[in-house]
mmCIF file of C-alpha atoms in Angstrom:
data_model
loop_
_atom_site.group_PDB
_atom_site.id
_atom_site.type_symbol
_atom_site.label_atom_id
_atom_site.label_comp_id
_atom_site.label_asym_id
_atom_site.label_seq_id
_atom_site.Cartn_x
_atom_site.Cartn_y
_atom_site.Cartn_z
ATOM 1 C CA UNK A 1 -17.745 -3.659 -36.844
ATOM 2 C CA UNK A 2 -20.892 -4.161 -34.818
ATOM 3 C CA UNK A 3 -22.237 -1.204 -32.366
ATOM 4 C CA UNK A 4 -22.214 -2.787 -29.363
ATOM 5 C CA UNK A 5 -23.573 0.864 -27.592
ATOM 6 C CA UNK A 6 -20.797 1.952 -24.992
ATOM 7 C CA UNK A 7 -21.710 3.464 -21.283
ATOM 8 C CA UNK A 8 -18.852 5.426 -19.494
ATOM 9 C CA UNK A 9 -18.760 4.873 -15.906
ATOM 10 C CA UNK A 10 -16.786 7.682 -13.819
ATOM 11 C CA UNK A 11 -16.789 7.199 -10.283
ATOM 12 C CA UNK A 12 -15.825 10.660 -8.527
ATOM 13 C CA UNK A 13 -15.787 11.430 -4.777
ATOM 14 C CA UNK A 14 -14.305 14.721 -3.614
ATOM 15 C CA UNK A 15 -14.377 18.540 -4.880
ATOM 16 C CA UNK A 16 -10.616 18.736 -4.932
ATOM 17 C CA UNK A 17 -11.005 16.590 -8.722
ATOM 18 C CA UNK A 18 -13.581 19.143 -9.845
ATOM 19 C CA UNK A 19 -11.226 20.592 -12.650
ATOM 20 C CA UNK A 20 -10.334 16.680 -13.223
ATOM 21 C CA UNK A 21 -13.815 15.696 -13.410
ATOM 22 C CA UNK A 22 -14.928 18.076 -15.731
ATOM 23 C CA UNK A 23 -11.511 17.462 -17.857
ATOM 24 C CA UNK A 24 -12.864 13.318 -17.911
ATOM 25 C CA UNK A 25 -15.982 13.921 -18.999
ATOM 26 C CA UNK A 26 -15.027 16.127 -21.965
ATOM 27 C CA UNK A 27 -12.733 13.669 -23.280
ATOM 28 C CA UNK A 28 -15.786 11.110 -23.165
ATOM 29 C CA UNK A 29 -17.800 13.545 -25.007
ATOM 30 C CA UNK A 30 -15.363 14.366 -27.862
ATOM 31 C CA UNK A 31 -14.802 10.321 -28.967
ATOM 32 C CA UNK A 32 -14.506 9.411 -32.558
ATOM 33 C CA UNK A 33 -17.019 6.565 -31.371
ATOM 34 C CA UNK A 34 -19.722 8.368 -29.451
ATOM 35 C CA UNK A 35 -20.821 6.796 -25.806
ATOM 36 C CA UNK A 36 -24.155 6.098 -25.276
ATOM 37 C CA UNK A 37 -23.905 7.813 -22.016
ATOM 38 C CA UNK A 38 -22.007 8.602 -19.993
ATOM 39 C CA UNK A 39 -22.724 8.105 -15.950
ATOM 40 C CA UNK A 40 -21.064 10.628 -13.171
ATOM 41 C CA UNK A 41 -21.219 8.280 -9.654
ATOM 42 C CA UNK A 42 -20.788 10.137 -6.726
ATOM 43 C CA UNK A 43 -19.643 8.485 -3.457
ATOM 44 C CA UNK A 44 -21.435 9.780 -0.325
ATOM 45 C CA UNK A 45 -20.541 13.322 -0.827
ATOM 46 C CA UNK A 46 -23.687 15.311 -0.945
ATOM 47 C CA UNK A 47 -21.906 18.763 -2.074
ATOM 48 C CA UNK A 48 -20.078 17.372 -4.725
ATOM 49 C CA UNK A 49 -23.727 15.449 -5.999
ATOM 50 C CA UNK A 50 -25.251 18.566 -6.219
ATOM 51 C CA UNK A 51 -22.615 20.453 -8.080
ATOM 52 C CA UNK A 52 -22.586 17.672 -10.643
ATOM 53 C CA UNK A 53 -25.762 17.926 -11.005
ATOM 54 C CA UNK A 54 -25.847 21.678 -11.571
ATOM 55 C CA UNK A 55 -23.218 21.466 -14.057
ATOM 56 C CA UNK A 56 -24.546 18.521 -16.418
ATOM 57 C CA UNK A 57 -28.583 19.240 -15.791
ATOM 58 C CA UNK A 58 -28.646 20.096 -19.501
ATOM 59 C CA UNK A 59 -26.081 18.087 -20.383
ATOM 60 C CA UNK A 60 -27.146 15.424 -23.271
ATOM 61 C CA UNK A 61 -26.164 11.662 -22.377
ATOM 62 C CA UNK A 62 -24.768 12.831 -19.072
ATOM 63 C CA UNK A 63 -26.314 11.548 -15.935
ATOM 64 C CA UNK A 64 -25.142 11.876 -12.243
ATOM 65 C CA UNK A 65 -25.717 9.351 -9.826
ATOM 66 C CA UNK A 66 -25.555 8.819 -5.918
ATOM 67 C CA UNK A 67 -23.368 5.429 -5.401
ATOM 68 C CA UNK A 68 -26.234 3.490 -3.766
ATOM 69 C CA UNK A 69 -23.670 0.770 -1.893
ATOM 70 C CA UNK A 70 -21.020 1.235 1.027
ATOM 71 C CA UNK A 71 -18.485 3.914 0.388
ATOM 72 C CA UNK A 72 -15.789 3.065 -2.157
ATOM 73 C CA UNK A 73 -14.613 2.316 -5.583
ATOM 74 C CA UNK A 74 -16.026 -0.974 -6.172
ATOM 75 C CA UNK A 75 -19.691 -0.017 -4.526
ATOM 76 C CA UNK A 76 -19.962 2.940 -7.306
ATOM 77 C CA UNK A 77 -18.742 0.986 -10.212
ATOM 78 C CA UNK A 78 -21.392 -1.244 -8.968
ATOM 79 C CA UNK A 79 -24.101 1.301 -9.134
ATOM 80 C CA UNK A 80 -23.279 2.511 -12.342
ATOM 81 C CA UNK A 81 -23.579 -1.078 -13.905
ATOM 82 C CA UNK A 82 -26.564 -1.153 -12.576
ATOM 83 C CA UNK A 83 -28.028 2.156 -13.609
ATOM 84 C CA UNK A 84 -26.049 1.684 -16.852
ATOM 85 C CA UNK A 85 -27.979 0.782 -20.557
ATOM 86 C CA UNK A 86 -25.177 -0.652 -22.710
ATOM 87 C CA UNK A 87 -24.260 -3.914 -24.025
ATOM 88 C CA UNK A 88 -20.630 -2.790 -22.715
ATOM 89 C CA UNK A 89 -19.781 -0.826 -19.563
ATOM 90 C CA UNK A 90 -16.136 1.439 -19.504
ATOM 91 C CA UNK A 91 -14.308 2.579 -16.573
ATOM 92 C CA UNK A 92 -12.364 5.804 -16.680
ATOM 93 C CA UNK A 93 -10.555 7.381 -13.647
ATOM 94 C CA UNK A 94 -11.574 10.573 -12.430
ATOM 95 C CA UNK A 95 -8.323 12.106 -13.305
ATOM 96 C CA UNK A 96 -8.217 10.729 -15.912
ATOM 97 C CA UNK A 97 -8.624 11.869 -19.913
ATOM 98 C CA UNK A 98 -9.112 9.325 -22.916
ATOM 99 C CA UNK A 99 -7.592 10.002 -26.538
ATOM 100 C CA UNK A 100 -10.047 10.312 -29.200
ATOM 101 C CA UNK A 101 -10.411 6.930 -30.308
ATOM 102 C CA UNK A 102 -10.239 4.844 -26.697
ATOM 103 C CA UNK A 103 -13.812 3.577 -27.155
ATOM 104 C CA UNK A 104 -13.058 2.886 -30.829
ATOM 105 C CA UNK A 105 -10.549 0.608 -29.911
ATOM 106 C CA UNK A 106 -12.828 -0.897 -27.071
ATOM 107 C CA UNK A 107 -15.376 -1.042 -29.531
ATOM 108 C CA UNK A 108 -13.173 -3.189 -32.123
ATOM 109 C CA UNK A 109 -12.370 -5.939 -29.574
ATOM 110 C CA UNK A 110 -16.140 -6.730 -29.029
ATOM 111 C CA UNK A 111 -16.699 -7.740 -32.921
ATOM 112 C CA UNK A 112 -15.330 -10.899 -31.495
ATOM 113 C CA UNK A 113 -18.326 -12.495 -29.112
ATOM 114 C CA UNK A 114 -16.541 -14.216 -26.721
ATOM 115 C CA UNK A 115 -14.413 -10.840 -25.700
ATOM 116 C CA UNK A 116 -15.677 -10.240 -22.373
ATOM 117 C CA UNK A 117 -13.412 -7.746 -21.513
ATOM 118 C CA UNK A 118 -11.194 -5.117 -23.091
ATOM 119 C CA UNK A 119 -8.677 -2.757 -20.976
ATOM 120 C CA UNK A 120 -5.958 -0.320 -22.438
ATOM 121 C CA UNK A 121 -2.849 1.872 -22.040
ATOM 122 C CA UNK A 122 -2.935 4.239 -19.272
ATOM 123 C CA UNK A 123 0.432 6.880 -18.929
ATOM 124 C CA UNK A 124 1.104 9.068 -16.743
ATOM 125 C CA UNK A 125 1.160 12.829 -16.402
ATOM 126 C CA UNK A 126 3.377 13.458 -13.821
ATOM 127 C CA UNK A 127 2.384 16.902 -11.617
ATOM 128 C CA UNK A 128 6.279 17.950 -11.362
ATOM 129 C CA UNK A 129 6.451 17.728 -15.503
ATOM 130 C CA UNK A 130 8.530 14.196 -15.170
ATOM 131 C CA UNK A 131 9.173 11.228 -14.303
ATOM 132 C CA UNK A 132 10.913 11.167 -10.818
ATOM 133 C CA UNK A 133 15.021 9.508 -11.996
ATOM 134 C CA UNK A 134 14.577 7.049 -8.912
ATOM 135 C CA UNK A 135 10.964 6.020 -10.200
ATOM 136 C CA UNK A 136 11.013 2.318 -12.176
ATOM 137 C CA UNK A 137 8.552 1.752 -15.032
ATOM 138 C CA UNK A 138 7.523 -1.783 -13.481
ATOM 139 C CA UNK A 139 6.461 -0.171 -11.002
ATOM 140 C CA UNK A 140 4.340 2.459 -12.406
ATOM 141 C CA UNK A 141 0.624 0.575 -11.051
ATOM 142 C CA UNK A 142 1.429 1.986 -8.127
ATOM 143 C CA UNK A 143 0.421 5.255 -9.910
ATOM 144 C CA UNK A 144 -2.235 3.392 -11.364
ATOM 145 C CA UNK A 145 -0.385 3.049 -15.165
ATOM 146 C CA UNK A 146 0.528 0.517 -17.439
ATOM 147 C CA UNK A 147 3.942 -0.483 -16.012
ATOM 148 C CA UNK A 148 7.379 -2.207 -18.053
ATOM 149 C CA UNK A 149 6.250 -6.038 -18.480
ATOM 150 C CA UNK A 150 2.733 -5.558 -20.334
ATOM 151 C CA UNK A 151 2.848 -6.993 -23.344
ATOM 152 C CA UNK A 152 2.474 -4.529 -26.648
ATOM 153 C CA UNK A 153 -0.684 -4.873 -29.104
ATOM 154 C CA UNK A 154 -3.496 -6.053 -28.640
ATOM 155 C CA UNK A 155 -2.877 -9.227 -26.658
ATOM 156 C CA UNK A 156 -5.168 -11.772 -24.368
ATOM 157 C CA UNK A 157 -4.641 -10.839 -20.552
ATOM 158 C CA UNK A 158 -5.827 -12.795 -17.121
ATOM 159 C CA UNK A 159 -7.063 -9.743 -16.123
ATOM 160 C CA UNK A 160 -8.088 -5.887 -17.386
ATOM 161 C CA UNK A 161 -6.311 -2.282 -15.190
ATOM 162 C CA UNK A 162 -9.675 -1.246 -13.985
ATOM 163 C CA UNK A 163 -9.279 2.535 -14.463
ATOM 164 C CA UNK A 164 -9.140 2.088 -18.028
ATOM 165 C CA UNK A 165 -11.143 -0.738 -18.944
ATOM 166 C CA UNK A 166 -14.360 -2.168 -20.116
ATOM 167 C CA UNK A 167 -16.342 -5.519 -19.873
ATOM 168 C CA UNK A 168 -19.451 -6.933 -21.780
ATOM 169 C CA UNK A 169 -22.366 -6.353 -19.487
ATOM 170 C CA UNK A 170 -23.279 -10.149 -19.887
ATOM 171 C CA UNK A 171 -19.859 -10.806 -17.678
ATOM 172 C CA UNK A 172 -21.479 -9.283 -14.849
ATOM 173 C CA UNK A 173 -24.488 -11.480 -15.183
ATOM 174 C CA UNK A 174 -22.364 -14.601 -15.219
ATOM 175 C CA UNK A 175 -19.744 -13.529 -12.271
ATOM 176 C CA UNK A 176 -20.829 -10.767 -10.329
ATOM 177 C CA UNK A 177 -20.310 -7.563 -9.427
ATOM 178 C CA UNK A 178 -16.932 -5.941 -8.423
ATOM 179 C CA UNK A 179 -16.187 -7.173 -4.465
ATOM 180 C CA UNK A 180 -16.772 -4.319 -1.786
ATOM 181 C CA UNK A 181 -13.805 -4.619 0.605
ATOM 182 C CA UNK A 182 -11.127 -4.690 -1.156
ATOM 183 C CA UNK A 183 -10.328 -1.402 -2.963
ATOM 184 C CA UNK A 184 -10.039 2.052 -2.591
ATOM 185 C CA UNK A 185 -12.549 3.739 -0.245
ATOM 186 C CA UNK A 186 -11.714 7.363 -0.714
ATOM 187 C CA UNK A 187 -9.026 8.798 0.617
ATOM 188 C CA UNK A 188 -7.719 5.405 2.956
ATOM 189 C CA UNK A 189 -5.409 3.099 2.699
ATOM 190 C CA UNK A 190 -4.620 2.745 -1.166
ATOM 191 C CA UNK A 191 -5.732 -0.608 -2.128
ATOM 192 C CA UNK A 192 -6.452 -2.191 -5.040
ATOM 193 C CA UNK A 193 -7.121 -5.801 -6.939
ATOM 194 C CA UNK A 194 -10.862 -5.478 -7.705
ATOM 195 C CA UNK A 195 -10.264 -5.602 -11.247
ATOM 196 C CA UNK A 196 -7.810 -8.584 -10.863
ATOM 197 C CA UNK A 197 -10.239 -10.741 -8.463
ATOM 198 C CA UNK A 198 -13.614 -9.848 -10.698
ATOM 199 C CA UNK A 199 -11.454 -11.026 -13.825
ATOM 200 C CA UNK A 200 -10.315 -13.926 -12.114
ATOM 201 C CA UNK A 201 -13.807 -14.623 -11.158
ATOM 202 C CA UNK A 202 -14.851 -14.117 -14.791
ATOM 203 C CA UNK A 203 -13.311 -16.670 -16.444
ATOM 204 C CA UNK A 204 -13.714 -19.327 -13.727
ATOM 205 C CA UNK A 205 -17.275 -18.756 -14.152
ATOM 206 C CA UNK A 206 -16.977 -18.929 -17.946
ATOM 207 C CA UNK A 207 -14.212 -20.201 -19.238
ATOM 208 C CA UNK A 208 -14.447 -19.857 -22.788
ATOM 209 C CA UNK A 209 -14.088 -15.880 -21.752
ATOM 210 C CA UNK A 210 -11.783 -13.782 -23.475
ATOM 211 C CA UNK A 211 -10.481 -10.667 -22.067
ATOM 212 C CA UNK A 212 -7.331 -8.175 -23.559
ATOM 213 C CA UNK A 213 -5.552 -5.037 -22.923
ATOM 214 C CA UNK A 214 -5.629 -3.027 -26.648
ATOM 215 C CA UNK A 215 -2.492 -0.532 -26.104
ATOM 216 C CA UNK A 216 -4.170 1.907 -28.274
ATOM 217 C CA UNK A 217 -7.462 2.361 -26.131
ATOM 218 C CA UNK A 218 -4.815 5.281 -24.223
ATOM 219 C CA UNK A 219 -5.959 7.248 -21.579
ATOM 220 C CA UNK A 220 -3.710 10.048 -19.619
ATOM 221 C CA UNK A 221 -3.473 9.828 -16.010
ATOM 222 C CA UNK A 222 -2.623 12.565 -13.665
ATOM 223 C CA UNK A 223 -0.307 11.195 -10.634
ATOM 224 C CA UNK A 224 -0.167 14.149 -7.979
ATOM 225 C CA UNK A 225 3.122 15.825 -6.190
ATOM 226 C CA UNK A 226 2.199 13.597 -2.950
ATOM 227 C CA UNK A 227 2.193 10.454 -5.553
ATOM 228 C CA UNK A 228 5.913 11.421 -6.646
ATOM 229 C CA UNK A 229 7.521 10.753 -3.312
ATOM 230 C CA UNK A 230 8.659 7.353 -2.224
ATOM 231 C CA UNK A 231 6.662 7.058 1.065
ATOM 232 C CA UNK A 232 3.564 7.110 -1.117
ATOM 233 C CA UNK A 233 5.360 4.378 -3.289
ATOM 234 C CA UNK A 234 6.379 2.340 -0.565
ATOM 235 C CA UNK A 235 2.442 2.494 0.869
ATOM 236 C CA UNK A 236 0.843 2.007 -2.409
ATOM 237 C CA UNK A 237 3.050 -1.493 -2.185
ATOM 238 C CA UNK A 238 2.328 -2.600 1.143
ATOM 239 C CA UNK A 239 -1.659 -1.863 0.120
ATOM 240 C CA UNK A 240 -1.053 -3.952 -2.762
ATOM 241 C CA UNK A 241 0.343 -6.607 -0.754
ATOM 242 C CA UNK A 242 -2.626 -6.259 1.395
ATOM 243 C CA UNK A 243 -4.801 -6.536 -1.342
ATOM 244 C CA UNK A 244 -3.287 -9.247 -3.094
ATOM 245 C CA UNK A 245 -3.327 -11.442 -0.368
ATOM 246 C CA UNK A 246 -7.800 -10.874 0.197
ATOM 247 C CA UNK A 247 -7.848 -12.258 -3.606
ATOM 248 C CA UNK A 248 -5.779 -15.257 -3.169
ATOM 249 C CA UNK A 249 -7.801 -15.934 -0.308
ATOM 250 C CA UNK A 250 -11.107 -16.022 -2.525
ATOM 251 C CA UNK A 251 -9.693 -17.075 -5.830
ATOM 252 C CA UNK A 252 -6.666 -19.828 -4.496
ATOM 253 C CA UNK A 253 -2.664 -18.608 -4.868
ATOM 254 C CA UNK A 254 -2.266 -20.245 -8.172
ATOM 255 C CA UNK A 255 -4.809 -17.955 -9.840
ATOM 256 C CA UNK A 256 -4.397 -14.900 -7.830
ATOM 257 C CA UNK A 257 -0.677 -14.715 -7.858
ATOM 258 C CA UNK A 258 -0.151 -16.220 -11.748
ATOM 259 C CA UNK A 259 0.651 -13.385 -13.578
ATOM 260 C CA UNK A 260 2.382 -12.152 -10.740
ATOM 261 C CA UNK A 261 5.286 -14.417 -10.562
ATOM 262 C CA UNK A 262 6.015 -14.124 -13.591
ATOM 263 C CA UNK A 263 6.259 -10.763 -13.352
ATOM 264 C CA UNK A 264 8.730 -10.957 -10.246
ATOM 265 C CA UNK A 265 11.138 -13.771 -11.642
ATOM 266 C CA UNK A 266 11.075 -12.088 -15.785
ATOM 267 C CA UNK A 267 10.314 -8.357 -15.024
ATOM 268 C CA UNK A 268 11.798 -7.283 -12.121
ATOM 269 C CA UNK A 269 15.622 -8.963 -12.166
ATOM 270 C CA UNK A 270 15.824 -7.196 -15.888
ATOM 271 C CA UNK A 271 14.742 -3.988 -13.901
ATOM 272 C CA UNK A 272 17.336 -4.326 -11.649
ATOM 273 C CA UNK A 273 19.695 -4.942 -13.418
ATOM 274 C CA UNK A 274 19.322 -1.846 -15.990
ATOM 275 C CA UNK A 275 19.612 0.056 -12.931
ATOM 276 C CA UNK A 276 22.519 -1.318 -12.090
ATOM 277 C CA UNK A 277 23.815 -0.791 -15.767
ATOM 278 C CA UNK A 278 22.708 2.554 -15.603
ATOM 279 C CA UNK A 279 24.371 3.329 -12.329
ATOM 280 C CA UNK A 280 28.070 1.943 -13.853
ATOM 281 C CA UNK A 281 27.358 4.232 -16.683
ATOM 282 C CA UNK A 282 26.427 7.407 -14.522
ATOM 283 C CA UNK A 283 23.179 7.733 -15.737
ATOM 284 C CA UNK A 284 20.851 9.521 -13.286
ATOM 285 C CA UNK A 285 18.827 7.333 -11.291
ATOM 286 C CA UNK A 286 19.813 4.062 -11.461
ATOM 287 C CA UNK A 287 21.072 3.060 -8.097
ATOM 288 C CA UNK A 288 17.686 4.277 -6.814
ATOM 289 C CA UNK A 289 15.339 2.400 -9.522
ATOM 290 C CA UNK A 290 17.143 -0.839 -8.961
ATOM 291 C CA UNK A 291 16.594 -0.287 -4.832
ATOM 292 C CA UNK A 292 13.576 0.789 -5.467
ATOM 293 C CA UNK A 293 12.392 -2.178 -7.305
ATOM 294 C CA UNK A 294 13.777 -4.068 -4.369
ATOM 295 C CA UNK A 295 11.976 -2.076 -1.838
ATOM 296 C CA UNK A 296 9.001 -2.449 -3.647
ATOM 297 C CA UNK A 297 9.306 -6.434 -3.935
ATOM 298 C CA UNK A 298 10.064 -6.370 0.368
ATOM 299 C CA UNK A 299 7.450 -4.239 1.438
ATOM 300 C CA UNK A 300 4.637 -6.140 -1.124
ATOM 301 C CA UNK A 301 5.790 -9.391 -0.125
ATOM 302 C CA UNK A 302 5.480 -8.008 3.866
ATOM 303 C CA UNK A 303 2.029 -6.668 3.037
ATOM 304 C CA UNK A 304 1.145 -9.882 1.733
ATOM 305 C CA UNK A 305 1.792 -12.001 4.658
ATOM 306 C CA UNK A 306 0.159 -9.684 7.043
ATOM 307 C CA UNK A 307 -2.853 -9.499 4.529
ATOM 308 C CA UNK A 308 -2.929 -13.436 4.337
ATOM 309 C CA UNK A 309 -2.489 -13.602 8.552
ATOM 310 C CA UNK A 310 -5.223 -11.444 8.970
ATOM 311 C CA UNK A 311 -7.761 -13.460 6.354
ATOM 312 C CA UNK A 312 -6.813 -16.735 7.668
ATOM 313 C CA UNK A 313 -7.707 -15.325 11.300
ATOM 314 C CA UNK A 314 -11.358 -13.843 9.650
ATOM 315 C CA UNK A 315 -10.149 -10.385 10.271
ATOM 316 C CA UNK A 316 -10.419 -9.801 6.518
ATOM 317 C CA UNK A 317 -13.415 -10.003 4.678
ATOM 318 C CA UNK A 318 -15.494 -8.799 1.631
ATOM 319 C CA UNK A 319 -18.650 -8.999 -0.509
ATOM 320 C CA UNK A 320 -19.723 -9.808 -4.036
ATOM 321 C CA UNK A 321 -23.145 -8.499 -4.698
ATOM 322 C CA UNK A 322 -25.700 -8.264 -7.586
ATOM 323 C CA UNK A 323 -24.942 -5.227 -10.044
ATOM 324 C CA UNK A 324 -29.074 -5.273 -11.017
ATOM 325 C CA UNK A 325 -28.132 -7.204 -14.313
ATOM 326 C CA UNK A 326 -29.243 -10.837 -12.491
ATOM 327 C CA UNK A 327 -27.287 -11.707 -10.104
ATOM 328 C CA UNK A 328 -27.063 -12.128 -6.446
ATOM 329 C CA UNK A 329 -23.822 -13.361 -5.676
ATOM 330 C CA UNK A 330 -22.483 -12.646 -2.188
ATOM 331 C CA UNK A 331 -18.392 -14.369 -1.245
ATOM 332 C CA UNK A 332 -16.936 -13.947 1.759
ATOM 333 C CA UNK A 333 -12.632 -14.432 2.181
ATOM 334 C CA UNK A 334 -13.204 -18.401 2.465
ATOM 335 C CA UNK A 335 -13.903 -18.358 -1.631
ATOM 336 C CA UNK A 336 -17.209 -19.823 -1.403
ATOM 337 C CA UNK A 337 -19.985 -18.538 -3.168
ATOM 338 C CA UNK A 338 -23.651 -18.015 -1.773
ATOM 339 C CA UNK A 339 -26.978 -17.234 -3.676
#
């Protein structure tokens, strides 16, 4: 296996992850395949840049950075591309931590050259101790996890999860960075799709790419009381609605919503219907998975349509910019691309 040198990119933004943040880090610094650095981006909070700082000043292979774009997730994985000096950039949630050998198996996909991405399994660790008995697996990106429907193995993907993921840094020279406008910005509305619309953007720009999701990369994800409740559940799918709706407007429906209708003819009727199974057989929970798998499908699909309303009437809009590795790309929601 070649050593294609590894940076970790952890984008952080408020004290109330310190204990998380710290947690991250030492799971990056105790892999069987050793980063070459790993990079601590801090968005717009000053206190929390300082306090990084402190804590990893003599710190090997640790460096903390201010994100040096617009506030949000995209504009710090942005700067730490830029700032970054491997052949391969990762991604790991703030409250996050990796097993041993995630950038092993990241590591592994690269032997291949025309891997230009490589994403893994992320599971959750749920505050209250477990799942919630109403709470459906193919639903569980809304807590940012792998959800029911992935494929197992090591399989060939349209697009990567982007808190646990990696790319080659020579995909960012040939599509861009990730798009400013259309993910999370701190603690606002939760949206999401920059991972899908940079892959999507990836492979149109080469199309020989590869990119796959290796279920053994695993990383353990914290989802919070608030996340546990339905209202969050039912907001996390409107966002996503939202979101989805920005890509199709820059990638085209038949791209952006691909994998996605597979998902909601294949997927979710099976979900339902163990529910429903579950529900004859008095099992806890399975009235409320199958209606919330419904609920879920309604309030994305509403989210969607108000999304696509407000792109088509230019009230929705968002940026691809140069990470420093080349490229200069800026696309606004009418798909076109301007140097």
């Amino acid at each position: 296996m070649s050593d294609p040198g590894i940076s970790v990119v952890i984008c952080v933004y408020t004290e109330d992850r310190w204990e998380d943040i710290l947690a991250a880090v030492a799971s990056v610094r105790a892999q069987s395949y050793p980063p070459l650095e790993t990079l601590l981006v801090v968005d717009h909070n000053p206190v929390l840049l300082e306090r990084l700082t402190t804590q990893y000043e003599r710190a090997a292979h640790v460096r903390v950075l201010a994100n040096a774009g617009p506030r949000g997730l995209s504009a710090g994985r942005n700067t730490g591309i830029a700032s970054s000096h491997g052949e391969v950039i990762a991604f790991l949630d703030d409250d996050a931590v990796a097993e041993r050998d995630w950038l092993l198996r990241f590591a592994e996909g690269y032997a291949d050259p025309r891997v230009m991405a490589v994403g893994g399994r992320t599971l959750p660790v749920w505050a209250s101790g477990r799942r919630p008995h109403w709470f459906p697996e193919e639903f569980d990106w809304v807590v940012g996890c792998t959800y029911r429907g992935l494929p197992p193995g090591r399989v060939r993907v349209r697009n990567v999860l982007g808190g646990n993921a990696s790319f080659r840094r020579t995909a960012f020279d040939a599509a861009g960075g990730f798009a400013t406008g259309i993910g999370r910005d701190g603690d606002r509305r939760p949206l999401g799709c920059e991972e899908t619309e940079l892959c999507i953007r990836l492979t149109r720009a080469r199309p020989d790419a590869v990119l796959l999701i290796d279920d053994r990369a695993v990383i353990h994800h914290r989802v919070p009381r608030a996340r546990e409740h339905f209202g969050y559940f039912r907001t996390r799918a409107w966002a996503e609605g939202l979101s989805k709706a920005l890509v199709t407007r820059s990638v085209g429906a038949a791209g952006g919503l691909e994998s996605e209708r597979r998902y909601a003819a294949r997927v979710l009727p099976a979900g339902i219907a163990r529910g429903l199974r579950d529900a004859l057989l008095a099992r806890p929970g399975g009235a409320g998975r199958a209606g919330a798998i419904v609920a879920g499908v309604l309030t994305a699909a509403g989210g969607y349509v108000v999304g696509s309303v407000r792109a088509r009437r230019g009230g929705a809009a968002f940026a691809v910019a140069g990470t420093g590795t080349g490229t200069g790309l800026v696309a606004g929601t009418d798909g076109r691309r301007h140097d």
